[in-house]
Amino acid sequence: MAINMGKRDTFAQNESISPRQLYRLYVFNLLGVGTLVLPNNLAKLGKYGFISIALGVFMAWLFMWIVSEVREQKKSIYDRSFGKTTHAKMLIYDLIIVIYELSQAAFLAWIFVKLIRDSLIPDESFTVVLLVIMAVCAYALSGGVECRARVYEVVFFFVLIPLAAMLLFALSDVRLDYLMIKDRVGVDFGIADIFAGAYYVFAASISVFNILFVRERTASQIRWSVSKAILTYAGILFLLYAVLLGNFGMQIPLHRITDSA
């Protein structure tokens, strides 16, 4: 890919990232949403929450595989190589993408604003917090996709590895009786609740759709990088859920952990 090296051209504006960067980018994307949303929504399921996590992660991986196949057939969303597709159909296609991306952005913005207000600044206006988050996002986007990926490469070692280590050490404090609570499917909750939990996991992983826009990578490269990210995400989510459930059980709402942080 040719790059016009003007005054403002930097490594962060080439719109292409390596498979290694793609893996680390997706690890943070998935964990950033999953660790905020899922523990509280899965807590009532007790040990069956692990089934929801496994099902949801499998659904996310399957969705990623389907999207990567679509991308491989169409080569790239950028080059518009869609055969005889009419201009009107392309506009409809673009509109669907825009609606999807805006919906995802609105959902994530609501999550972060709610978390910040509930845990840090409850008296602050929802609008003010939202505007600050949007300003930070706009600043990050101005740096280009690789800038974000390179930043994540650095914080990967300072955030993710210590997090995994802390969770592993915390396993020694887990109460096995909390993990073996005799909850009964059909009495304490229904099978539909397990599938609802799986849906939460899948919804938190929906950003895998964005591999449709990855440039200059084959489907196999994308699948390998994102599959590793999904497995890493699943492993940390299993550890996090085991630690929280094993220390607090089903009776204590897990969002109190964030409230007391």
Coordinates of C-alpha atoms in Angstrom, one line a residue:
M1 CA 0.0 0.0 0.0
A2 CA 1.5 3.3 -1.1
I3 CA 1.6 6.0 1.5
N4 CA 2.0 9.7 0.7
M5 CA 4.5 10.9 3.1
G6 CA 3.4 14.5 3.8
K7 CA 4.1 16.7 6.7
R8 CA 1.4 15.1 8.9
D9 CA 2.0 11.5 7.8
T10 CA 3.2 9.3 10.6
F11 CA 3.3 5.6 11.4
A12 CA -0.1 6.1 13.0
Q13 CA -1.8 7.1 9.7
N14 CA -1.1 4.0 7.5
E15 CA -4.5 2.4 8.4
S16 CA -3.0 -1.0 8.7
I17 CA -2.0 -3.1 11.7
S18 CA -0.1 -6.3 12.2
P19 CA -1.6 -9.6 13.3
R20 CA 0.1 -9.1 16.7
Q21 CA -1.4 -5.7 17.1
L22 CA -4.8 -7.0 16.0
Y23 CA -4.6 -9.6 18.8
R24 CA -3.8 -7.2 21.5
L25 CA -6.3 -4.6 20.3
Y26 CA -9.1 -7.1 20.4
V27 CA -8.0 -8.4 23.9
F28 CA -8.5 -4.9 25.3
N29 CA -11.7 -4.3 23.2
L30 CA -13.3 -7.5 24.5
L31 CA -12.2 -7.2 28.1
G32 CA -13.0 -3.5 28.3
V33 CA -16.7 -4.3 27.8
G34 CA -16.9 -7.8 29.2
T35 CA -15.4 -7.2 32.6
L36 CA -17.7 -4.2 33.2
V37 CA -21.0 -5.8 32.1
L38 CA -20.9 -9.5 32.6
P39 CA -20.1 -10.3 36.3
N40 CA -23.1 -8.5 37.6
N41 CA -25.4 -9.9 34.9
L42 CA -24.2 -13.5 35.4
A43 CA -24.0 -13.5 39.2
K44 CA -27.5 -14.9 39.8
L45 CA -26.6 -18.0 37.7
G46 CA -24.0 -19.2 40.2
K47 CA -21.8 -22.0 38.8
Y48 CA -24.0 -22.1 35.7
G49 CA -22.6 -18.7 34.7
F50 CA -19.6 -20.6 33.5
I51 CA -21.9 -22.4 30.9
S52 CA -23.2 -19.0 29.8
I53 CA -19.6 -17.7 29.4
A54 CA -18.6 -20.8 27.3
L55 CA -21.7 -20.6 25.1
G56 CA -21.3 -16.8 24.6
V57 CA -17.7 -17.1 23.7
F58 CA -18.4 -19.9 21.2
M59 CA -21.1 -17.7 19.6
A60 CA -18.6 -14.8 19.4
W61 CA -16.0 -17.0 17.8
L62 CA -18.5 -18.4 15.3
F63 CA -19.7 -14.9 14.4
M64 CA -16.1 -13.8 13.9
W65 CA -15.5 -16.8 11.6
I66 CA -18.6 -16.0 9.5
V67 CA -17.6 -12.3 9.2
S68 CA -14.0 -13.2 8.2
E69 CA -15.4 -15.5 5.5
V70 CA -17.6 -12.7 4.2
R71 CA -14.6 -10.3 4.2
E72 CA -12.5 -12.8 2.3
Q73 CA -15.1 -13.2 -0.4
K74 CA -15.5 -9.5 -0.8
K75 CA -11.7 -8.9 -0.3
S76 CA -12.1 -5.6 1.4
I77 CA -14.8 -3.2 2.4
Y78 CA -12.6 -0.4 1.1
D79 CA -12.2 -1.4 -2.5
R80 CA -15.9 -1.9 -3.2
S81 CA -15.3 -5.0 -5.2
F82 CA -18.9 -6.2 -5.1
G83 CA -19.3 -7.1 -8.7
K84 CA -22.5 -5.6 -10.3
T85 CA -23.9 -4.2 -7.0
T86 CA -25.8 -1.0 -7.8
H87 CA -25.1 2.3 -6.3
A88 CA -28.4 2.3 -4.4
K89 CA -27.6 -1.1 -2.8
M90 CA -24.2 0.2 -1.7
L91 CA -25.9 3.2 0.0
I92 CA -28.3 0.8 1.8
Y93 CA -25.3 -1.3 2.8
D94 CA -23.4 1.7 4.1
L95 CA -26.5 2.9 6.0
I96 CA -26.8 -0.5 7.8
I97 CA -23.1 -0.3 8.8
V98 CA -23.5 3.3 10.1
I99 CA -26.6 2.3 12.1
Y100 CA -24.8 -0.7 13.6
E101 CA -21.6 1.3 14.5
L102 CA -23.6 4.1 16.0
S103 CA -25.7 1.7 18.0
Q104 CA -22.6 0.0 19.3
A105 CA -21.0 3.3 20.2
A106 CA -24.1 4.5 22.0
F107 CA -24.3 1.3 24.0
L108 CA -20.7 1.4 25.1
A109 CA -20.9 5.2 25.8
W110 CA -23.9 4.5 28.1
I111 CA -22.1 1.8 29.9
F112 CA -19.0 3.9 30.6
V113 CA -21.0 7.0 31.6
K114 CA -23.2 5.0 34.0
L115 CA -20.1 3.3 35.5
I116 CA -18.3 6.6 36.0
R117 CA -21.3 8.3 37.6
D118 CA -22.2 5.4 39.8
S119 CA -18.6 4.8 41.0
L120 CA -16.8 8.1 40.9
I121 CA -18.9 11.3 40.3
P122 CA -22.5 10.5 41.1
D123 CA -23.4 14.2 41.2
E124 CA -22.1 15.1 37.8
S125 CA -24.4 15.5 34.8
F126 CA -24.8 12.6 32.4
T127 CA -24.4 14.9 29.5
V128 CA -21.1 16.4 30.8
V129 CA -19.5 13.0 31.3
L130 CA -20.7 11.8 27.9
L131 CA -19.2 14.9 26.2
V132 CA -15.9 14.4 27.9
I133 CA -15.8 10.7 26.8
M134 CA -16.7 11.7 23.2
A135 CA -13.9 14.3 23.3
V136 CA -11.4 11.7 24.4
C137 CA -12.6 9.3 21.7
A138 CA -12.2 12.0 19.0
Y139 CA -8.7 12.7 20.1
A140 CA -7.8 9.0 20.0
L141 CA -9.3 8.6 16.6
S142 CA -7.3 11.5 15.2
G143 CA -4.1 9.4 15.9
G144 CA -5.1 6.6 13.5
V145 CA -5.7 2.9 14.1
E146 CA -2.1 1.9 14.4
C147 CA -1.5 4.6 17.1
R148 CA -4.1 2.9 19.2
A149 CA -2.7 -0.5 18.5
R150 CA 0.9 0.6 19.4
V151 CA -0.4 2.2 22.7
Y152 CA -2.1 -1.1 23.5
E153 CA 1.0 -3.0 22.8
V154 CA 2.7 -1.0 25.6
V155 CA -0.1 -1.2 28.1
F156 CA -0.6 -4.9 27.3
F157 CA 2.3 -5.8 29.6
F158 CA 1.5 -3.2 32.3
V159 CA -2.2 -4.0 32.6
L160 CA -3.2 -7.4 31.3
I161 CA -0.3 -9.5 32.6
P162 CA -0.6 -8.1 36.2
L163 CA -4.4 -8.5 36.0
A164 CA -4.0 -12.2 35.1
A165 CA -1.4 -12.7 37.8
M166 CA -3.6 -11.0 40.5
L167 CA -6.5 -13.2 39.5
L168 CA -4.4 -16.4 39.7
F169 CA -3.1 -15.4 43.2
A170 CA -6.7 -14.6 44.2
L171 CA -7.8 -18.2 43.4
S172 CA -6.2 -19.2 46.7
D173 CA -8.9 -17.3 48.6
V174 CA -11.8 -18.8 46.6
R175 CA -14.4 -20.6 48.8
L176 CA -15.3 -23.8 47.0
D177 CA -18.6 -24.0 48.8
Y178 CA -19.6 -20.8 46.9
L179 CA -18.7 -22.4 43.6
M180 CA -20.7 -25.5 44.5
I181 CA -23.9 -23.8 45.6
K182 CA -26.8 -26.2 45.0
D183 CA -28.8 -23.9 42.8
R184 CA -31.4 -25.6 40.7
V185 CA -32.2 -25.0 37.1
G186 CA -36.0 -24.5 36.8
V187 CA -36.4 -23.5 40.4
D188 CA -33.9 -20.8 41.2
F189 CA -33.6 -19.7 37.6
G190 CA -34.6 -21.2 34.2
I191 CA -32.7 -22.5 31.2
A192 CA -33.7 -19.3 29.5
D193 CA -31.6 -17.4 32.0
I194 CA -28.5 -19.4 31.0
F195 CA -29.1 -18.5 27.4
A196 CA -29.7 -14.9 28.3
G197 CA -26.4 -14.9 30.1
A198 CA -24.8 -16.3 26.9
Y199 CA -26.4 -13.5 24.9
Y200 CA -24.8 -11.0 27.3
V201 CA -21.4 -12.5 26.7
F202 CA -22.0 -12.5 22.9
A203 CA -23.3 -8.9 22.9
A204 CA -20.2 -7.8 24.9
S205 CA -18.1 -9.4 22.1
I206 CA -19.9 -7.9 19.2
S207 CA -16.9 -5.8 18.2
V208 CA -15.5 -8.8 16.4
F209 CA -17.7 -7.5 13.5
N210 CA -15.1 -4.8 12.9
I211 CA -12.7 -7.3 11.3
L212 CA -14.7 -6.6 8.2
F213 CA -12.7 -3.4 7.9
V214 CA -9.2 -4.8 8.5
R215 CA -7.0 -4.0 5.5
E216 CA -4.4 -6.2 3.7
R217 CA -4.8 -9.3 5.9
T218 CA -6.1 -12.7 4.8
A219 CA -9.0 -14.4 6.5
S220 CA -6.7 -17.0 8.1
Q221 CA -4.5 -14.3 9.6
I222 CA -7.5 -12.5 11.0
R223 CA -9.1 -15.6 12.3
W224 CA -5.9 -16.7 14.0
S225 CA -5.3 -13.3 15.7
V226 CA -8.9 -12.8 16.8
S227 CA -9.3 -16.4 17.9
K228 CA -6.3 -16.0 20.2
A229 CA -7.9 -12.8 21.5
I230 CA -11.2 -14.5 22.1
L231 CA -9.5 -17.4 24.0
T232 CA -7.5 -14.9 26.1
Y233 CA -10.7 -13.0 26.9
A234 CA -12.5 -16.2 27.8
G235 CA -9.7 -17.4 30.1
I236 CA -9.6 -14.1 32.0
L237 CA -13.4 -13.9 32.2
F238 CA -13.5 -17.4 33.6
L239 CA -10.9 -16.5 36.2
L240 CA -12.6 -13.2 37.1
Y241 CA -16.0 -14.9 37.5
A242 CA -14.5 -17.7 39.6
V243 CA -12.7 -15.2 41.9
L244 CA -15.8 -13.0 42.3
L245 CA -18.3 -15.9 42.8
G246 CA -15.8 -17.8 45.0
N247 CA -15.3 -14.8 47.3
F248 CA -18.8 -13.2 47.4
G249 CA -21.2 -15.9 46.3
M250 CA -24.6 -15.3 44.6
Q251 CA -26.1 -13.3 47.5
I252 CA -23.9 -10.2 47.2
P253 CA -24.4 -8.1 44.1
L254 CA -21.0 -8.0 42.2
H255 CA -21.4 -4.4 41.3
R256 CA -20.5 -3.5 44.9
I257 CA -16.9 -4.4 44.1
T258 CA -16.7 -1.5 41.6
D259 CA -18.6 0.8 44.0
S260 CA -16.1 0.2 46.8
A261 CA -13.1 0.5 44.5

